[in-house]
DNA sequence: GGCATAATTCCACTTACATTGAATTATGGA
DNA sequence: TCCATAATTCAATGTAAGTGGAATTATGCC
């Protein structure tokens, strides 16, 4: 995950409606929700919601799939985990910081490189 | 941590210069860095940096302390951890999601509620 | 084909954000 | 006290983001 992707994800989440949408989808689970259900749940106009869904989708935070007439959106958990890893990158490696960095510490190097399965890379300054 | 604080933190981080500043401070450790050193390291004008430091500080992501003529800034790790917890709130609780939610899962409830100050003791995972 | 539903795209508008240069506050030393 | 350093605050400008209304695309059913 590069800085551009991180900025894109953070920008997407730094808006109230989009934050609400994302959290709703996180809690909805892998099955996701159709756009209409999201709009109704949050009380947002359909066109406005479309705009925000596009931003989240483009940022890689949510996925889209069609099911008949409905477009179903669902959270991309892996992308979120990669984002967190990036923010704390090169934090846990410092002996002095180990305690402060928190729960992400144990797995940060992998999360930072996204898509999991990464096992070796550590330092990048 | 409430939604307002989360939005404030995400807005602060969704800007390239501020993201660079925060990551630099995360990697610098609890001792932090003076404003001038940050400005030089990132190649940003002093007044512009001041503006961004104020935003990060107001969002609770960094702390400020004076040391002679210098103002030293340091990362607020606990705030960052609380932010991550909030984003994944009510995710790990769902049996279907447990695997997808990732590393934060094990400690999310605490991070989400924790208003504690920097370097607070954290439970083992 | 004709019609209704689901959602998106396009357009104009208003507001908020980031940057720049000049002026100001705070600290330390001669 | 006077001056230099460290950093912030103020005022002005250009650009990007969010919202609302009307029109458009995609799918399903009769």
mmCIF file of C-alpha atoms (C1' of nucleotides) in Angstrom:
data_model
loop_
_atom_site.group_PDB
_atom_site.id
_atom_site.type_symbol
_atom_site.label_atom_id
_atom_site.label_comp_id
_atom_site.label_asym_id
_atom_site.label_seq_id
_atom_site.Cartn_x
_atom_site.Cartn_y
_atom_site.Cartn_z
ATOM 1 C CA UNK A 1 0.000 0.000 0.000
ATOM 2 C CA UNK A 2 1.548 3.274 -1.074
ATOM 3 C CA UNK A 3 1.053 6.764 0.312
ATOM 4 C CA UNK A 4 -1.290 7.771 -2.475
ATOM 5 C CA UNK A 5 -3.670 4.949 -1.633
ATOM 6 C CA UNK A 6 -3.491 5.831 2.045
ATOM 7 C CA UNK A 7 -4.318 9.477 1.390
ATOM 8 C CA UNK A 8 -7.179 8.405 -0.814
ATOM 9 C CA UNK A 9 -8.571 6.149 1.910
ATOM 10 C CA UNK A 10 -8.184 8.736 4.648
ATOM 11 C CA UNK A 11 -9.791 11.454 2.526
ATOM 12 C CA UNK A 12 -12.683 9.133 1.836
ATOM 13 C CA UNK A 13 -13.228 8.420 5.523
ATOM 14 C CA UNK A 14 -12.842 12.003 6.693
ATOM 15 C CA UNK A 15 -16.397 12.938 5.785
ATOM 16 C CA UNK A 16 -19.319 12.253 8.076
ATOM 17 C CA UNK A 17 -21.664 10.594 5.593
ATOM 18 C CA UNK A 18 -18.927 8.390 4.215
ATOM 19 C CA UNK A 19 -17.716 7.448 7.674
ATOM 20 C CA UNK A 20 -21.273 6.448 8.554
ATOM 21 C CA UNK A 21 -21.577 4.435 5.363
ATOM 22 C CA UNK A 22 -18.316 2.626 5.931
ATOM 23 C CA UNK A 23 -19.099 1.768 9.527
ATOM 24 C CA UNK A 24 -22.540 0.589 8.542
ATOM 25 C CA UNK A 25 -20.967 -1.731 5.996
ATOM 26 C CA UNK A 26 -18.310 -2.916 8.436
ATOM 27 C CA UNK A 27 -21.065 -3.918 10.798
ATOM 28 C CA UNK A 28 -23.194 -5.388 8.027
ATOM 29 C CA UNK A 29 -20.533 -7.999 7.319
ATOM 30 C CA UNK A 30 -19.287 -9.520 4.050
ATOM 31 C CA UNK A 31 -22.804 -9.781 2.587
ATOM 32 C CA UNK A 32 -23.068 -5.996 2.417
ATOM 33 C CA UNK A 33 -26.116 -3.850 1.705
ATOM 34 C CA UNK A 34 -27.836 -2.432 -1.411
ATOM 35 C CA UNK A 35 -27.451 1.303 -2.048
ATOM 36 C CA UNK A 36 -31.122 1.913 -1.361
ATOM 37 C CA UNK A 37 -30.946 0.314 2.074
ATOM 38 C CA UNK A 38 -27.929 2.446 2.964
ATOM 39 C CA UNK A 39 -29.660 5.599 1.799
ATOM 40 C CA UNK A 40 -32.716 4.795 3.885
ATOM 41 C CA UNK A 41 -30.726 3.766 6.952
ATOM 42 C CA UNK A 42 -28.740 6.996 6.959
ATOM 43 C CA UNK A 43 -31.378 9.366 5.589
ATOM 44 C CA UNK A 44 -29.292 10.515 2.625
ATOM 45 C CA UNK A 45 -30.548 11.460 -0.849
ATOM 46 C CA UNK A 46 -29.849 8.752 -3.483
ATOM 47 C CA UNK A 47 -27.717 10.948 -5.697
ATOM 48 C CA UNK A 48 -25.696 12.252 -2.786
ATOM 49 C CA UNK A 49 -25.128 8.714 -1.553
ATOM 50 C CA UNK A 50 -24.017 7.634 -5.022
ATOM 51 C CA UNK A 51 -21.394 10.320 -4.957
ATOM 52 C CA UNK A 52 -20.061 9.149 -1.616
ATOM 53 C CA UNK A 53 -20.189 5.469 -2.511
ATOM 54 C CA UNK A 54 -18.127 6.227 -5.594
ATOM 55 C CA UNK A 55 -15.499 7.918 -3.445
ATOM 56 C CA UNK A 56 -15.310 5.004 -1.026
ATOM 57 C CA UNK A 57 -15.198 2.547 -3.887
ATOM 58 C CA UNK A 58 -12.486 4.438 -5.712
ATOM 59 C CA UNK A 59 -10.492 4.549 -2.481
ATOM 60 C CA UNK A 60 -10.709 0.766 -2.283
ATOM 61 C CA UNK A 61 -12.555 0.764 1.020
ATOM 62 C CA UNK A 62 -15.702 -0.875 -0.286
ATOM 63 C CA UNK A 63 -16.585 -3.330 -3.060
ATOM 64 C CA UNK A 64 -19.514 -3.236 -5.436
ATOM 65 C CA UNK A 65 -21.461 -6.074 -7.013
ATOM 66 C CA UNK A 66 -24.738 -6.189 -8.878
ATOM 67 C CA UNK A 67 -27.608 -8.391 -7.812
ATOM 68 C CA UNK A 68 -30.557 -7.998 -10.112
ATOM 69 C CA UNK A 69 -31.584 -4.358 -10.025
ATOM 70 C CA UNK A 70 -29.679 -3.626 -6.830
ATOM 71 C CA UNK A 71 -26.040 -2.690 -6.424
ATOM 72 C CA UNK A 72 -24.671 -4.277 -3.272
ATOM 73 C CA UNK A 73 -21.835 -2.622 -1.395
ATOM 74 C CA UNK A 74 -19.612 -4.287 1.191
ATOM 75 C CA UNK A 75 -16.595 -3.289 3.282
ATOM 76 C CA UNK A 76 -13.087 -4.195 2.155
ATOM 77 C CA UNK A 77 -11.678 -5.234 5.489
ATOM 78 C CA UNK A 78 -8.245 -6.030 4.141
ATOM 79 C CA UNK A 79 -7.816 -2.535 2.786
ATOM 80 C CA UNK A 80 -8.699 -1.065 6.147
ATOM 81 C CA UNK A 81 -6.205 -3.298 7.896
ATOM 82 C CA UNK A 82 -3.497 -2.314 5.440
ATOM 83 C CA UNK A 83 -4.272 1.335 6.105
ATOM 84 C CA UNK A 84 -3.815 0.930 9.839
ATOM 85 C CA UNK A 85 -0.582 -0.904 9.310
ATOM 86 C CA UNK A 86 0.768 1.897 7.155
ATOM 87 C CA UNK A 87 0.043 4.545 9.754
ATOM 88 C CA UNK A 88 2.003 2.696 12.385
ATOM 89 C CA UNK A 89 4.749 1.567 10.059
ATOM 90 C CA UNK A 90 8.249 1.667 11.491
ATOM 91 C CA UNK A 91 6.760 2.381 14.869
ATOM 92 C CA UNK A 92 6.792 -1.053 16.434
ATOM 93 C CA UNK A 93 10.303 -1.689 15.250
ATOM 94 C CA UNK A 94 11.706 0.863 17.658
ATOM 95 C CA UNK A 95 12.312 -0.758 21.053
ATOM 96 C CA UNK A 96 11.314 2.447 22.826
ATOM 97 C CA UNK A 97 7.899 2.522 21.141
ATOM 98 C CA UNK A 98 6.830 -1.083 21.372
ATOM 99 C CA UNK A 99 4.413 -0.466 24.211
ATOM 100 C CA UNK A 100 2.895 2.725 22.799
ATOM 101 C CA UNK A 101 2.135 1.446 19.340
ATOM 102 C CA UNK A 102 -0.693 -0.722 20.532
ATOM 103 C CA UNK A 103 -2.532 -3.766 19.277
ATOM 104 C CA UNK A 104 -1.543 -3.338 15.653
ATOM 105 C CA UNK A 105 2.073 -3.705 16.665
ATOM 106 C CA UNK A 106 2.199 -7.471 16.547
ATOM 107 C CA UNK A 107 1.141 -7.632 12.921
ATOM 108 C CA UNK A 108 1.886 -4.191 11.529
ATOM 109 C CA UNK A 109 4.644 -5.124 9.073
ATOM 110 C CA UNK A 110 2.352 -7.501 7.234
ATOM 111 C CA UNK A 111 -0.670 -5.254 7.351
ATOM 112 C CA UNK A 112 1.397 -2.382 6.019
ATOM 113 C CA UNK A 113 2.247 -4.295 2.913
ATOM 114 C CA UNK A 114 -1.370 -5.122 2.284
ATOM 115 C CA UNK A 115 -2.693 -8.295 0.713
ATOM 116 C CA UNK A 116 -1.171 -10.344 3.531
ATOM 117 C CA UNK A 117 1.103 -13.303 2.828
ATOM 118 C CA UNK A 118 4.069 -10.911 2.999
ATOM 119 C CA UNK A 119 6.637 -12.257 5.375
ATOM 120 C CA UNK A 120 10.011 -10.602 5.034
ATOM 121 C CA UNK A 121 10.028 -6.846 4.327
ATOM 122 C CA UNK A 122 10.540 -4.723 7.385
ATOM 123 C CA UNK A 123 12.449 -1.527 6.979
ATOM 124 C CA UNK A 124 11.594 1.257 4.576
ATOM 125 C CA UNK A 125 12.779 4.753 5.549
ATOM 126 C CA UNK B 1 -13.864 8.448 21.458
ATOM 127 C CA UNK B 2 -16.855 9.953 19.683
ATOM 128 C CA UNK B 3 -17.526 10.376 16.002
ATOM 129 C CA UNK B 4 -16.610 14.041 16.035
ATOM 130 C CA UNK B 5 -13.138 13.261 17.308
ATOM 131 C CA UNK B 6 -12.743 10.511 14.743
ATOM 132 C CA UNK B 7 -13.714 12.816 11.888
ATOM 133 C CA UNK B 8 -11.326 15.416 13.195
ATOM 134 C CA UNK B 9 -8.476 12.898 13.297
ATOM 135 C CA UNK B 10 -9.213 11.502 9.848
ATOM 136 C CA UNK B 11 -9.496 14.968 8.321
ATOM 137 C CA UNK B 12 -6.168 15.849 9.854
ATOM 138 C CA UNK B 13 -4.477 12.777 8.397
ATOM 139 C CA UNK B 14 -6.039 13.055 4.950
ATOM 140 C CA UNK B 15 -3.559 15.654 3.769
ATOM 141 C CA UNK B 16 -0.157 14.747 2.409
ATOM 142 C CA UNK B 17 1.972 17.110 4.461
ATOM 143 C CA UNK B 18 0.166 16.240 7.676
ATOM 144 C CA UNK B 19 0.377 12.527 6.968
ATOM 145 C CA UNK B 20 4.110 12.921 6.442
ATOM 146 C CA UNK B 21 4.430 14.880 9.666
ATOM 147 C CA UNK B 22 2.499 12.347 11.669
ATOM 148 C CA UNK B 23 4.421 9.390 10.322
ATOM 149 C CA UNK B 24 7.685 11.176 10.929
ATOM 150 C CA UNK B 25 6.662 11.725 14.539
ATOM 151 C CA UNK B 26 5.440 8.149 14.933
ATOM 152 C CA UNK B 27 8.857 6.965 13.841
ATOM 153 C CA UNK B 28 10.657 9.569 15.931
ATOM 154 C CA UNK B 29 9.278 8.045 19.120
ATOM 155 C CA UNK B 30 8.025 9.615 22.362
ATOM 156 C CA UNK B 31 10.824 12.198 22.436
ATOM 157 C CA UNK B 32 9.409 13.889 19.358
ATOM 158 C CA UNK B 33 10.991 16.590 17.213
ATOM 159 C CA UNK B 34 11.125 20.409 17.211
ATOM 160 C CA UNK B 35 9.057 22.216 14.581
ATOM 161 C CA UNK B 36 12.154 23.439 12.804
ATOM 162 C CA UNK B 37 13.535 19.930 12.380
ATOM 163 C CA UNK B 38 10.236 18.749 10.945
ATOM 164 C CA UNK B 39 10.125 21.673 8.517
ATOM 165 C CA UNK B 40 13.611 20.908 7.331
ATOM 166 C CA UNK B 41 13.099 17.158 7.090
ATOM 167 C CA UNK B 42 10.012 17.567 4.936
ATOM 168 C CA UNK B 43 10.957 20.718 3.049
ATOM 169 C CA UNK B 44 7.942 22.718 4.138
ATOM 170 C CA UNK B 45 7.777 26.451 4.868
ATOM 171 C CA UNK B 46 7.684 27.219 8.619
ATOM 172 C CA UNK B 47 4.360 29.025 8.523
ATOM 173 C CA UNK B 48 2.740 26.311 6.451
ATOM 174 C CA UNK B 49 4.024 23.685 8.839
ATOM 175 C CA UNK B 50 2.669 25.633 11.792
ATOM 176 C CA UNK B 51 -0.743 25.531 10.211
ATOM 177 C CA UNK B 52 -0.601 21.782 9.791
ATOM 178 C CA UNK B 53 0.856 21.138 13.235
ATOM 179 C CA UNK B 54 -2.026 23.104 14.711
ATOM 180 C CA UNK B 55 -4.506 20.900 12.887
ATOM 181 C CA UNK B 56 -2.853 17.694 14.067
ATOM 182 C CA UNK B 57 -2.615 19.044 17.585
ATOM 183 C CA UNK B 58 -6.236 20.140 17.649
ATOM 184 C CA UNK B 59 -7.225 16.691 16.399
ATOM 185 C CA UNK B 60 -5.389 15.148 19.327
ATOM 186 C CA UNK B 61 -2.950 13.223 17.178
ATOM 187 C CA UNK B 62 0.169 14.987 18.410
ATOM 188 C CA UNK B 63 1.277 16.687 21.617
ATOM 189 C CA UNK B 64 3.213 19.915 22.046
ATOM 190 C CA UNK B 65 5.723 20.932 24.704
ATOM 191 C CA UNK B 66 8.151 23.808 24.947
ATOM 192 C CA UNK B 67 11.869 23.306 25.475
ATOM 193 C CA UNK B 68 13.699 26.587 25.588
ATOM 194 C CA UNK B 69 13.060 28.327 22.286
ATOM 195 C CA UNK B 70 11.893 25.189 20.533
ATOM 196 C CA UNK B 71 8.435 23.670 20.460
ATOM 197 C CA UNK B 72 8.696 19.906 20.492
ATOM 198 C CA UNK B 73 5.976 17.805 18.874
ATOM 199 C CA UNK B 74 5.376 14.112 19.472
ATOM 200 C CA UNK B 75 2.851 11.515 18.307
ATOM 201 C CA UNK B 76 -0.114 10.609 20.518
ATOM 202 C CA UNK B 77 -0.069 6.879 19.984
ATOM 203 C CA UNK B 78 -3.070 6.223 22.173
ATOM 204 C CA UNK B 79 -5.266 8.514 20.116
ATOM 205 C CA UNK B 80 -4.272 6.687 16.970
ATOM 206 C CA UNK B 81 -5.075 3.347 18.542
ATOM 207 C CA UNK B 82 -8.473 4.606 19.679
ATOM 208 C CA UNK B 83 -9.164 5.795 16.146
ATOM 209 C CA UNK B 84 -8.442 2.376 14.677
ATOM 210 C CA UNK B 85 -10.641 0.756 17.263
ATOM 211 C CA UNK B 86 -13.538 3.026 16.405
ATOM 212 C CA UNK B 87 -13.362 2.224 12.707
ATOM 213 C CA UNK B 88 -13.621 -1.480 13.357
ATOM 214 C CA UNK B 89 -16.146 -1.156 16.165
ATOM 215 C CA UNK B 90 -18.868 -3.766 16.196
ATOM 216 C CA UNK B 91 -17.010 -5.668 13.529
ATOM 217 C CA UNK B 92 -15.164 -8.234 15.570
ATOM 218 C CA UNK B 93 -18.260 -9.018 17.583
ATOM 219 C CA UNK B 94 -19.936 -10.635 14.626
ATOM 220 C CA UNK B 95 -18.895 -14.302 14.394
ATOM 221 C CA UNK B 96 -18.975 -14.118 10.596
ATOM 222 C CA UNK B 97 -16.457 -11.238 10.525
ATOM 223 C CA UNK B 98 -13.934 -12.307 13.105
ATOM 224 C CA UNK B 99 -11.370 -13.382 10.560
ATOM 225 C CA UNK B 100 -11.798 -10.392 8.246
ATOM 226 C CA UNK B 101 -11.494 -7.704 10.894
ATOM 227 C CA UNK B 102 -7.827 -8.333 11.376
ATOM 228 C CA UNK B 103 -5.294 -7.639 14.103
ATOM 229 C CA UNK B 104 -7.255 -4.905 15.818
ATOM 230 C CA UNK B 105 -9.986 -7.398 16.541
ATOM 231 C CA UNK B 106 -8.617 -8.696 19.776
ATOM 232 C CA UNK B 107 -8.427 -5.310 21.452
ATOM 233 C CA UNK B 108 -10.871 -3.151 19.536
ATOM 234 C CA UNK B 109 -13.467 -2.688 22.276
ATOM 235 C CA UNK B 110 -10.889 -1.215 24.629
ATOM 236 C CA UNK B 111 -9.245 0.959 22.025
ATOM 237 C CA UNK B 112 -12.622 2.284 20.987
ATOM 238 C CA UNK B 113 -13.515 3.378 24.486
ATOM 239 C CA UNK B 114 -10.107 4.267 25.813
ATOM 240 C CA UNK B 115 -9.636 7.968 26.553
ATOM 241 C CA UNK B 116 -6.419 7.167 28.304
ATOM 242 C CA UNK B 117 -3.280 9.208 27.825
ATOM 243 C CA UNK B 118 -0.128 8.284 25.980
ATOM 244 C CA UNK B 119 1.716 5.093 26.695
ATOM 245 C CA UNK B 120 -1.050 3.628 28.776
ATOM 246 C CA UNK B 121 -0.602 -0.016 29.623
ATOM 247 C CA UNK B 122 -2.265 -2.332 27.217
ATOM 248 C CA UNK B 123 -3.440 -5.855 27.546
ATOM 249 C CA UNK B 124 -1.441 -8.622 25.947
ATOM 250 C CA UNK B 125 -2.824 -10.362 22.896
ATOM 251 C "C1'" DG C 1 -42.273 -3.114 -26.786
ATOM 252 C "C1'" DG C 2 -43.783 -0.285 -22.731
ATOM 253 C "C1'" DC C 3 -43.420 0.823 -17.981
ATOM 254 C "C1'" DA C 4 -41.617 0.961 -13.243
ATOM 255 C "C1'" DT C 5 -37.792 0.512 -10.142
ATOM 256 C "C1'" DA C 6 -32.748 1.143 -8.670
ATOM 257 C "C1'" DA C 7 -29.081 3.814 -8.969
ATOM 258 C "C1'" DT C 8 -25.956 6.853 -11.282
ATOM 259 C "C1'" DT C 9 -24.326 10.949 -13.926
ATOM 260 C "C1'" DC C 10 -24.327 15.785 -15.176
ATOM 261 C "C1'" DC C 11 -24.680 20.689 -14.010
ATOM 262 C "C1'" DA C 12 -24.510 24.935 -11.239
ATOM 263 C "C1'" DC C 13 -23.581 26.720 -6.766
ATOM 264 C "C1'" DT C 14 -21.722 27.513 -2.212
ATOM 265 C "C1'" DT C 15 -18.426 26.701 1.201
ATOM 266 C "C1'" DA C 16 -14.122 25.098 3.180
ATOM 267 C "C1'" DC C 17 -9.132 24.135 2.669
ATOM 268 C "C1'" DA C 18 -4.058 24.899 1.536
ATOM 269 C "C1'" DT C 19 -0.628 28.154 0.342
ATOM 270 C "C1'" DT C 20 1.917 32.530 0.308
ATOM 271 C "C1'" DG C 21 4.053 36.736 2.236
ATOM 272 C "C1'" DA C 22 4.215 40.040 5.925
ATOM 273 C "C1'" DA C 23 3.704 40.999 10.703
ATOM 274 C "C1'" DT C 24 3.731 39.330 15.593
ATOM 275 C "C1'" DT C 25 4.720 36.742 19.995
ATOM 276 C "C1'" DA C 26 8.093 34.180 22.906
ATOM 277 C "C1'" DT C 27 12.662 32.917 24.548
ATOM 278 C "C1'" DG C 28 17.782 33.422 25.268
ATOM 279 C "C1'" DG C 29 22.188 35.840 25.221
ATOM 280 C "C1'" DA C 30 25.436 40.105 24.723
ATOM 281 C "C1'" DT D 1 17.762 47.029 26.931
ATOM 282 C "C1'" DC D 2 18.682 45.459 22.272
ATOM 283 C "C1'" DC D 3 19.112 41.969 18.958
ATOM 284 C "C1'" DA D 4 18.734 37.259 16.976
ATOM 285 C "C1'" DT D 5 16.365 32.948 16.756
ATOM 286 C "C1'" DA D 6 12.091 29.863 16.793
ATOM 287 C "C1'" DA D 7 7.723 29.577 15.689
ATOM 288 C "C1'" DT D 8 3.091 31.315 15.214
ATOM 289 C "C1'" DT D 9 -0.709 34.374 13.622
ATOM 290 C "C1'" DC D 10 -2.999 37.307 10.262
ATOM 291 C "C1'" DA D 11 -4.940 38.593 5.670
ATOM 292 C "C1'" DA D 12 -5.670 37.447 0.857
ATOM 293 C "C1'" DT D 13 -6.025 34.259 -3.052
ATOM 294 C "C1'" DG D 14 -6.866 30.152 -5.950
ATOM 295 C "C1'" DT D 15 -8.595 25.567 -5.937
ATOM 296 C "C1'" DA D 16 -11.126 21.530 -4.546
ATOM 297 C "C1'" DA D 17 -15.108 19.291 -2.100
ATOM 298 C "C1'" DG D 18 -20.118 18.649 -0.856
ATOM 299 C "C1'" DT D 19 -25.039 19.443 -2.003
ATOM 300 C "C1'" DG D 20 -29.366 19.697 -4.639
ATOM 301 C "C1'" DG D 21 -32.264 19.188 -8.851
ATOM 302 C "C1'" DA D 22 -32.976 17.285 -13.442
ATOM 303 C "C1'" DA D 23 -31.771 13.938 -16.777
ATOM 304 C "C1'" DT D 24 -29.738 9.280 -17.976
ATOM 305 C "C1'" DT D 25 -28.430 4.274 -17.810
ATOM 306 C "C1'" DA D 26 -29.465 -0.531 -16.324
ATOM 307 C "C1'" DT D 27 -32.479 -4.261 -15.001
ATOM 308 C "C1'" DG D 28 -36.933 -6.815 -14.383
ATOM 309 C "C1'" DC D 29 -41.836 -7.644 -15.175
ATOM 310 C "C1'" DC D 30 -46.389 -7.262 -17.807
#
